[in-house]
mmCIF file of C-alpha atoms in Angstrom:
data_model
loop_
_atom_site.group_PDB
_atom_site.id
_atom_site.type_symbol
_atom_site.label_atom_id
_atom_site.label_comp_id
_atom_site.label_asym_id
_atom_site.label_seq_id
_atom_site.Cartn_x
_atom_site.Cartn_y
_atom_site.Cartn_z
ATOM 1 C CA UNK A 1 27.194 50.645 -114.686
ATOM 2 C CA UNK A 2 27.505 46.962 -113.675
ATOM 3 C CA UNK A 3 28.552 46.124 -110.295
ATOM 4 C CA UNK A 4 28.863 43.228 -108.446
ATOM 5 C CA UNK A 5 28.218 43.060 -104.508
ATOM 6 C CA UNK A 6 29.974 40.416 -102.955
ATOM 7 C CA UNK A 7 29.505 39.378 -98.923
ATOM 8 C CA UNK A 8 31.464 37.229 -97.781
ATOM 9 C CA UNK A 9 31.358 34.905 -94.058
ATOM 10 C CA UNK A 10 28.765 34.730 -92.068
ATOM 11 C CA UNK A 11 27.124 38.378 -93.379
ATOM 12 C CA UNK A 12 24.040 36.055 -93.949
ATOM 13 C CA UNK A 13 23.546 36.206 -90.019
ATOM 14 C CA UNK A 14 23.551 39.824 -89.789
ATOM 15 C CA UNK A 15 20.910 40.811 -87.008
ATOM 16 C CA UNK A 16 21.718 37.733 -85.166
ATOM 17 C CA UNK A 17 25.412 37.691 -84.580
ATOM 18 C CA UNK A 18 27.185 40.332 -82.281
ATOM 19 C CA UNK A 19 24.683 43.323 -82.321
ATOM 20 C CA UNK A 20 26.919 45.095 -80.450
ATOM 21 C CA UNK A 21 28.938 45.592 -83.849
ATOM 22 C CA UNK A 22 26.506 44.568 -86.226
ATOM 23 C CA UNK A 23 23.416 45.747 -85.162
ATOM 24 C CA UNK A 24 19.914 44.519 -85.273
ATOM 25 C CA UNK A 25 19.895 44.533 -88.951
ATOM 26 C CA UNK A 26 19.192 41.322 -90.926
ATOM 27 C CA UNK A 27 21.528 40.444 -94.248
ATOM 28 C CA UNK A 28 17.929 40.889 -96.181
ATOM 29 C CA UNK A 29 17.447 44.518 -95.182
ATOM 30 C CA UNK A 30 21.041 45.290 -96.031
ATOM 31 C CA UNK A 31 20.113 43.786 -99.511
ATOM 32 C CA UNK A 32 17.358 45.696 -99.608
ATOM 33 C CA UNK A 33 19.456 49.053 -98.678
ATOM 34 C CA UNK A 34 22.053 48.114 -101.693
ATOM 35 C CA UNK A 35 19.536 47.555 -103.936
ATOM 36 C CA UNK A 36 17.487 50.981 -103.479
ATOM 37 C CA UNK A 37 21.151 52.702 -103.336
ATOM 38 C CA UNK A 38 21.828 51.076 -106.905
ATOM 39 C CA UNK A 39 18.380 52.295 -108.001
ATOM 40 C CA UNK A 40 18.969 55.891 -106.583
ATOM 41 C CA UNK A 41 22.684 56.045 -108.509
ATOM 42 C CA UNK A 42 20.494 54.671 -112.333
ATOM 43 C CA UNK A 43 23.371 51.186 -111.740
ATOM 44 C CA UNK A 44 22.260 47.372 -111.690
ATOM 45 C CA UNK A 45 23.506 45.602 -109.123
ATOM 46 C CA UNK A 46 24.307 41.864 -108.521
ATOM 47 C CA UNK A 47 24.447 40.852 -104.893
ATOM 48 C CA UNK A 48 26.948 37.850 -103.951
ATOM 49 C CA UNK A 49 27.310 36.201 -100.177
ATOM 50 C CA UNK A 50 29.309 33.022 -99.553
ATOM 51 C CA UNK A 51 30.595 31.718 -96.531
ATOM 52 C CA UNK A 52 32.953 29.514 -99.018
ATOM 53 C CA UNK A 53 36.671 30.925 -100.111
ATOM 54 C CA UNK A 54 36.008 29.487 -103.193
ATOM 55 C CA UNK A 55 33.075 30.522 -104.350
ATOM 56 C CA UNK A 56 33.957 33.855 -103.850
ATOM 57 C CA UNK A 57 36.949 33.467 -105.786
ATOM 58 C CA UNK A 58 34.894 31.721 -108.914
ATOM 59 C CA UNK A 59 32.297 34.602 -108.582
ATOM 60 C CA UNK A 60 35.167 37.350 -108.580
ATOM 61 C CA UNK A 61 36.614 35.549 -111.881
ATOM 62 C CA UNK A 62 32.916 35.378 -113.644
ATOM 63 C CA UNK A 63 33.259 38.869 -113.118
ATOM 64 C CA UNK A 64 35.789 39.216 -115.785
ATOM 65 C CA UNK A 65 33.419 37.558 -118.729
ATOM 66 C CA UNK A 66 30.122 39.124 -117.362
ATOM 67 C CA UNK A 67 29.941 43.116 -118.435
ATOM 68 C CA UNK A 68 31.066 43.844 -114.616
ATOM 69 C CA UNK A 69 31.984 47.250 -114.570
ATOM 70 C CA UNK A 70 32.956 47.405 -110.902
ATOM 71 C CA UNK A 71 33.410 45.099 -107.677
ATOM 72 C CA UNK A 72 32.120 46.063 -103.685
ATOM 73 C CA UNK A 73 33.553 43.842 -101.521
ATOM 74 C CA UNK A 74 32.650 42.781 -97.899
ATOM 75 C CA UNK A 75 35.420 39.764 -97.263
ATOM 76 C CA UNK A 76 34.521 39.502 -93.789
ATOM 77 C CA UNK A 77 36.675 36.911 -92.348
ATOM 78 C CA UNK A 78 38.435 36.648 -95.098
ATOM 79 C CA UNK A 79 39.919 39.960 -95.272
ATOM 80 C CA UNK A 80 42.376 38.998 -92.557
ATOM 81 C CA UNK A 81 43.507 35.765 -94.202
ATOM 82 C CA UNK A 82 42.767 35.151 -97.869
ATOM 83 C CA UNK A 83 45.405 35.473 -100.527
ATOM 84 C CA UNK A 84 43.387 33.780 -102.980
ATOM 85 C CA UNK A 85 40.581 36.272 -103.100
ATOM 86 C CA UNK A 86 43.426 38.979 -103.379
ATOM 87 C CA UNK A 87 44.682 37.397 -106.046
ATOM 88 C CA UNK A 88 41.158 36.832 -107.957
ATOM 89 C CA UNK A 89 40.681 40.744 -107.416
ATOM 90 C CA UNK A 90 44.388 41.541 -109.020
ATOM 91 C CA UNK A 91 43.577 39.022 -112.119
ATOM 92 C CA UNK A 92 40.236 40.507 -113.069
ATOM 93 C CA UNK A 93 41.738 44.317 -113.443
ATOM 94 C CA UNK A 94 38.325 45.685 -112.159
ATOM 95 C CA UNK A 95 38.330 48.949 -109.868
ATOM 96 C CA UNK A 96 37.306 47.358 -106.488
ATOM 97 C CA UNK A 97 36.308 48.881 -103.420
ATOM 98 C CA UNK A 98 36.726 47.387 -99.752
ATOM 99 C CA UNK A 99 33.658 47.921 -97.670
ATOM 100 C CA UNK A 100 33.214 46.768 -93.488
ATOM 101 C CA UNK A 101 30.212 47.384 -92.010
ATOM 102 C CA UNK A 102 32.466 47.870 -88.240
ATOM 103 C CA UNK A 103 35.882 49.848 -87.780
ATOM 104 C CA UNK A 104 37.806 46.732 -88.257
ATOM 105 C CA UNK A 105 40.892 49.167 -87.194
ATOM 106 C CA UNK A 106 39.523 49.526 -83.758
ATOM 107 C CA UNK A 107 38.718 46.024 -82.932
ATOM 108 C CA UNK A 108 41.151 43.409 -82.695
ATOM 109 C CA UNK A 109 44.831 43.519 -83.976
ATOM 110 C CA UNK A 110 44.663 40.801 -86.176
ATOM 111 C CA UNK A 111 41.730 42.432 -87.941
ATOM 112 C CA UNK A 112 44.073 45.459 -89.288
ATOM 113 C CA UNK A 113 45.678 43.251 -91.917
ATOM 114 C CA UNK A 114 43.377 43.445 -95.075
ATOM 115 C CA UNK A 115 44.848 41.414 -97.960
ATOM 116 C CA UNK A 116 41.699 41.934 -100.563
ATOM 117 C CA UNK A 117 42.140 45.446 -99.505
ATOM 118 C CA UNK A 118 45.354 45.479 -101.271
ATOM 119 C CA UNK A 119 43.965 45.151 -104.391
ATOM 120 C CA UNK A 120 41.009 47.930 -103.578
ATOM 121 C CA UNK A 121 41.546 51.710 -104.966
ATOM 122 C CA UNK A 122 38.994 52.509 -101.849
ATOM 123 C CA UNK A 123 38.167 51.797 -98.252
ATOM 124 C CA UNK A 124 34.526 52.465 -96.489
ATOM 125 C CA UNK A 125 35.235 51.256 -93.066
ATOM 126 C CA UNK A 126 33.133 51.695 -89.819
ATOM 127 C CA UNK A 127 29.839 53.293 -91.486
ATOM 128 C CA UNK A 128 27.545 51.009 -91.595
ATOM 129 C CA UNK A 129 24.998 49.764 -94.493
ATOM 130 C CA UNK A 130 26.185 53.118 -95.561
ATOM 131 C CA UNK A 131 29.413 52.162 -96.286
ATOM 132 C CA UNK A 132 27.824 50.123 -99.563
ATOM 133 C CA UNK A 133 26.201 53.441 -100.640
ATOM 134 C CA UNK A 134 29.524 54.696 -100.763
ATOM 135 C CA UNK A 135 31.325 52.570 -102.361
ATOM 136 C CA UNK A 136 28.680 52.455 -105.017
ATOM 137 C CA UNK A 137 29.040 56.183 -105.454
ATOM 138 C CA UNK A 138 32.681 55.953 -105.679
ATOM 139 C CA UNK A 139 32.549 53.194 -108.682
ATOM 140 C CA UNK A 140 29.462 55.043 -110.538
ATOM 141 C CA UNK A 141 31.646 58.150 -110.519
ATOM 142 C CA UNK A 142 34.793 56.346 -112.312
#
């Protein structure tokens, strides 16, 4: 199986920003983590980050023409506020899956609203680098 990995704002800073949340972590061992998951599970992977809406919206279309089998998706930021990535999700008819590394439902309010999640048929929320391995799982098993 074929899935793509997609990161989106400021993930690339992981094990600088907040460690409180994040942890000490950098964005190349959580790579590294997804990659020996994929391994472990027999799928390929293709790992994504942007800190651009629209990149991540031409990278979730490519998608569609590119033998992906299945879409992980970290939107960050733009969970709360992009319709456009929603709607690049709902075009390409791939089974998605929503992953945050923190429990976005116990931080701030705003952060509740998921609008790519809409378009997910699962949520790993709150575990982690784990949370990838999951949602991996989850797709392999479709």
């Amino acid at each position: 199986m074929k899935l793509l990995i997609v990161n989106g704002p400021n993930l690339n800073l992981l094990g600088i920003r907040e460690k409180h949340i994040y942890g000490d972590r950098d964005y190349d061992a959580l790579c590294r983590y997804i990659r020996a998951e994929a391994e472990r599970l027999g799928c390929e992977v293709e790992l994504f980050q942007s800190n651009h809406e629209g990149a991540i919206v031409d990278r979730i279309q490519q998608s569609y023409f590119d033998g992906t089998e299945g879409i992980v998706i970290n939107p960050a930021a733009y969970t709360h506020t992009s319709v456009a990535i929603l709607d690049a999700l709902k075009a390409v008819q791939l089974p998605a899956v929503e992953v945050h590394l923190s429990d976005v439902n116990a931080r701030e309010e705003f952060r509740r609203l998921s609008y790519a999640g809409m378009a997910c048929e699962a949520h790993f929320i709150g575990l982690g680098f784990e949370g990838y391995a999951r949602a991996m799982e989850y797709l392999c098993k479709l």
